[in-house]
XYZ file of N, CA and C in Angstrom:
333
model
N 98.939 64.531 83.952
C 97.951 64.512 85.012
C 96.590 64.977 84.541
N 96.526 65.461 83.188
C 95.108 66.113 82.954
C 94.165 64.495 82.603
N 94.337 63.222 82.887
C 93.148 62.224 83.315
C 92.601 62.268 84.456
N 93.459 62.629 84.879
C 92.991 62.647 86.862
C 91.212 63.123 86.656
N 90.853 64.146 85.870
C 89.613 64.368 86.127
C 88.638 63.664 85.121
N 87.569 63.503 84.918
C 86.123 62.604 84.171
C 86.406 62.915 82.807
N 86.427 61.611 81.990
C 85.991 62.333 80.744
C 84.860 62.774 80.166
N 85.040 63.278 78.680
C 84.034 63.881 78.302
C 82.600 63.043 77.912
N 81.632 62.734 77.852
C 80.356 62.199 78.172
C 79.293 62.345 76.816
N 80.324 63.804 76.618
C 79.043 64.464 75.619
C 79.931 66.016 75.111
N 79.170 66.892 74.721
C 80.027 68.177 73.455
C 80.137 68.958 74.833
N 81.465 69.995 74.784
C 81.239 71.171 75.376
C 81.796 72.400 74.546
N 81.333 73.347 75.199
C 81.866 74.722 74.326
C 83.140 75.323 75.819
N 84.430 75.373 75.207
C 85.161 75.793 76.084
C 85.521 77.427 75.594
N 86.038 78.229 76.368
C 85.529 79.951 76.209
C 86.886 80.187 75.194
N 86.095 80.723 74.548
C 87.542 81.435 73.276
C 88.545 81.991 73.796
N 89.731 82.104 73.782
C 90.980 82.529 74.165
C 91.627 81.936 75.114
N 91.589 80.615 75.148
C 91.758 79.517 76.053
C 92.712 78.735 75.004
N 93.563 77.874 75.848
C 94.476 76.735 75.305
C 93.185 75.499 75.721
N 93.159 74.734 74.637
C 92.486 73.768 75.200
C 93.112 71.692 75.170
N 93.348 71.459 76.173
C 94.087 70.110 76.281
C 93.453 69.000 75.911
N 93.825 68.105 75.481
C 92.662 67.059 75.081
C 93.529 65.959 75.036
N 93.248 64.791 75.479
C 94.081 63.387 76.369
C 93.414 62.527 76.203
N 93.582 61.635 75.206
C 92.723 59.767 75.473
C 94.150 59.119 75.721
N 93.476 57.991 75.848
C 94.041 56.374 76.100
C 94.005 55.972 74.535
N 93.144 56.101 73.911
C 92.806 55.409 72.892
C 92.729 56.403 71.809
N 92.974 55.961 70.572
C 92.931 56.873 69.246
C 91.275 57.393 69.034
N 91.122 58.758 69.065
C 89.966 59.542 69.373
C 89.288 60.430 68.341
N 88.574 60.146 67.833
C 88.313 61.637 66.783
C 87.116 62.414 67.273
N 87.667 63.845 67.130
C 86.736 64.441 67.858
C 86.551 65.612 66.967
N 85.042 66.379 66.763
C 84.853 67.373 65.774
C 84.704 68.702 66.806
N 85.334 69.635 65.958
C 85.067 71.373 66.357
C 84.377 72.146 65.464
N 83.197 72.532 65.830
C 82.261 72.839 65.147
C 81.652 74.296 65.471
N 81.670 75.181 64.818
C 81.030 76.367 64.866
C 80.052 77.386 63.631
N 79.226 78.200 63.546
C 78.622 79.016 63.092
C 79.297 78.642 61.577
N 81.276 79.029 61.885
C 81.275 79.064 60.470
C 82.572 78.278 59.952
N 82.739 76.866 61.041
C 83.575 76.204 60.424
C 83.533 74.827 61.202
N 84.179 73.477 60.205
C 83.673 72.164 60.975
C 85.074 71.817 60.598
N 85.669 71.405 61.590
C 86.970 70.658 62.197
C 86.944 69.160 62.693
N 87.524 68.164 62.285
C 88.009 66.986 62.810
C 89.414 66.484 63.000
N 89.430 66.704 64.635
C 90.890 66.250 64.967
C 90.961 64.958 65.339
N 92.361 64.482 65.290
C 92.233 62.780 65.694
C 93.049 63.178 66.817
N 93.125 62.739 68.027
C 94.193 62.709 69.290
C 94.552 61.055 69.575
N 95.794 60.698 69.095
C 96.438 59.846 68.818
C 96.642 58.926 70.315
N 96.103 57.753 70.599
C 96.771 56.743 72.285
C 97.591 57.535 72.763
N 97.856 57.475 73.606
C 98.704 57.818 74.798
C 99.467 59.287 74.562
N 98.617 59.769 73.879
C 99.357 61.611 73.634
C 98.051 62.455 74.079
N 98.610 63.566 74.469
C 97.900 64.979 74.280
C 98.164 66.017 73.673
N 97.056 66.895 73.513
C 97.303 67.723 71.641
C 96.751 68.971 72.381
N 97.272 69.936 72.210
C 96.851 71.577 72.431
C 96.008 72.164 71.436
N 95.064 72.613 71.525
C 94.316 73.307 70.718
C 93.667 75.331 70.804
N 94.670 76.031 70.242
C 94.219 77.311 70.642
C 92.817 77.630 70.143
N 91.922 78.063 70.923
C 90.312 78.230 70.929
C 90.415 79.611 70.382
N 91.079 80.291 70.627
C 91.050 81.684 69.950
C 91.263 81.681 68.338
N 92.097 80.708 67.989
C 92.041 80.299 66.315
C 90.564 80.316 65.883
N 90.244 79.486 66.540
C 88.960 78.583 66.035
C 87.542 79.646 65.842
N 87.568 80.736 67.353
C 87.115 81.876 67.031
C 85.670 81.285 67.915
N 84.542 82.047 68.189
C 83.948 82.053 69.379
C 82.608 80.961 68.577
N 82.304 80.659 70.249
C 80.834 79.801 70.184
C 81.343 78.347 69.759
N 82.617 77.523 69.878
C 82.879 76.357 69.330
C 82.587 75.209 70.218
N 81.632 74.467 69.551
C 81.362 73.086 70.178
C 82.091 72.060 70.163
N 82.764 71.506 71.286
C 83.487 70.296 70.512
C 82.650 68.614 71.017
N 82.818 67.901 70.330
C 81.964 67.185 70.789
C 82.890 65.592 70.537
N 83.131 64.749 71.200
C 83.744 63.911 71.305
C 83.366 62.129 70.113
N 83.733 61.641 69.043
C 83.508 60.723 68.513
C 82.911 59.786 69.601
N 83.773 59.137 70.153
C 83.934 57.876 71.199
C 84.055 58.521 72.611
N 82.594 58.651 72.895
C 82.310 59.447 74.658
C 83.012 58.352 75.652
N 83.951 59.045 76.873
C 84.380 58.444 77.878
C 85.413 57.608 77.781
N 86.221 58.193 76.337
C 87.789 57.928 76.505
C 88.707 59.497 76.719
N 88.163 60.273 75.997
C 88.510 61.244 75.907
C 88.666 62.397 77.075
N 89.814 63.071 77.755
C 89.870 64.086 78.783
C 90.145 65.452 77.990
N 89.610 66.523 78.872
C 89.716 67.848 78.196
C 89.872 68.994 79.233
N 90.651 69.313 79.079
C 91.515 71.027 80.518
C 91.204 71.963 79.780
N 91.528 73.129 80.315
C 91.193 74.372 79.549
C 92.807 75.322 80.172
N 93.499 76.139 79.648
C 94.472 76.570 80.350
C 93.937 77.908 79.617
N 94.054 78.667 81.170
C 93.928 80.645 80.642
C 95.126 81.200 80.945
N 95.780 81.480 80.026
C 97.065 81.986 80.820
C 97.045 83.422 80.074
N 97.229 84.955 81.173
C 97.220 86.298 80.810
C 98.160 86.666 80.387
N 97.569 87.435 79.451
C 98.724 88.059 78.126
C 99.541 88.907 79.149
N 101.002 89.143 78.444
C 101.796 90.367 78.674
C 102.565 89.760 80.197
N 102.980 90.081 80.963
C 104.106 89.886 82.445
C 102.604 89.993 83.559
N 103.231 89.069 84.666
C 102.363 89.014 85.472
C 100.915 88.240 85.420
N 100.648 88.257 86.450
C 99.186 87.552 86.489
C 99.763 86.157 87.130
N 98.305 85.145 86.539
C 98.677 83.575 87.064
C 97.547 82.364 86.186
N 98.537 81.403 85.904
C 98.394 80.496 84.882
C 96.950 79.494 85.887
N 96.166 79.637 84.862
C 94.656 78.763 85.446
C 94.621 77.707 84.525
N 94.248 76.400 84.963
C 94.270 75.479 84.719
C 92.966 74.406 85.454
N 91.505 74.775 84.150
C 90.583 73.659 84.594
C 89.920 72.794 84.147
N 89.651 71.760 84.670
C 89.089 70.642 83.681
C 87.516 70.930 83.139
N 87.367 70.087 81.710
C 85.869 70.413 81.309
C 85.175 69.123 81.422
N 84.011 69.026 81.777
C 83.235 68.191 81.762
C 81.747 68.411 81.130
N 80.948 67.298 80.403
C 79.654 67.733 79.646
C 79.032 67.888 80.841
N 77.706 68.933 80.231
C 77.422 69.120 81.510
C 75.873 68.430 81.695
N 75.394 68.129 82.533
C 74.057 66.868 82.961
C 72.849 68.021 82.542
N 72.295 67.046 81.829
C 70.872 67.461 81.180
C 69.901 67.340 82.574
N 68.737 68.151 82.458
C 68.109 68.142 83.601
C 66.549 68.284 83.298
N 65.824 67.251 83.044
C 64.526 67.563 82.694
C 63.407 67.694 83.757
N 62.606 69.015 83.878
C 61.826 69.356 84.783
C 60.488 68.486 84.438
N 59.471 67.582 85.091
C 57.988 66.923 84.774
C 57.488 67.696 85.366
N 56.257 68.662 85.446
C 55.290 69.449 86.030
C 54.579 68.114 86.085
N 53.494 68.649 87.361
C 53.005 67.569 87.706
C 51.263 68.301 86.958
N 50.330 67.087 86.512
C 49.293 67.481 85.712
C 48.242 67.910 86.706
N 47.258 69.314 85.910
C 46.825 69.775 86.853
C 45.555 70.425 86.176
N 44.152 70.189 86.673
C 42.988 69.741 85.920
C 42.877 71.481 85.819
N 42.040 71.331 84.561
C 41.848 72.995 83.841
C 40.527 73.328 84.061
N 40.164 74.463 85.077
C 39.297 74.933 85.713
C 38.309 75.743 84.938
N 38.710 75.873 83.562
C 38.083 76.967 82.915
C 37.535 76.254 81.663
N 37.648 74.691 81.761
C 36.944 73.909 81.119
C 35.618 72.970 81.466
N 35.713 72.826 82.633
C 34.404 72.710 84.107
C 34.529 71.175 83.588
N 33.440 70.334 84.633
C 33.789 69.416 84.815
C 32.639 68.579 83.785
N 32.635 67.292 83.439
C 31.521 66.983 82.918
C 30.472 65.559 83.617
């Protein structure tokens, strides 16, 4: 069931100490990339592949070969007895560019 939600579009950084799920349709290569190490996994048609983020160690980008085949969950599940298993999907997240609107400079006077 982890297609049910959007695939990935573009890179995300999912939080260290996380299981992280990763699901295509189609044979996928996707890189994990950080400060101080570069990873390329392939996630094979019709499978999904677990990836512990705590291995990999903090600040990891992953960023998808072939955008919008690829799905990606995040599972937190708490150490030791007790607690409760979280389970959420990742999506890239939308770039957002602000235009100021132009605005004549008063301290240059007019000519």
């Amino acid at each position: 069931w982890t297609p049910a939600g959007v695939p990935l579009t573009g890179p995300v950084s999912p939080p260290s100490g996380t299981q992280m799920i990763l699901t295509s349709a189609t044979d996928t290569a996707v890189d994990f990339t950080s400060p101080t190490m570069h990873l390329t996994l392939t996630v094979t048609a019709g499978t999904s592949v677990s990836v512990s983020m705590s291995v990999l160690g903090e600040g990891v980008l992953v960023v998808p070969k072939d955008p919008g085949v690829l799905y990606a969950a995040v599972v937190d599940a708490p150490t030791g007895s007790g607690g409760a298993l979280a389970l959420s999907g990742l999506v890239t997240p939308a770039r957002t560019i602000v235009v100021l609107p132009a605005r004549p400079d008063i301290f240059l006077g007019s000519r």
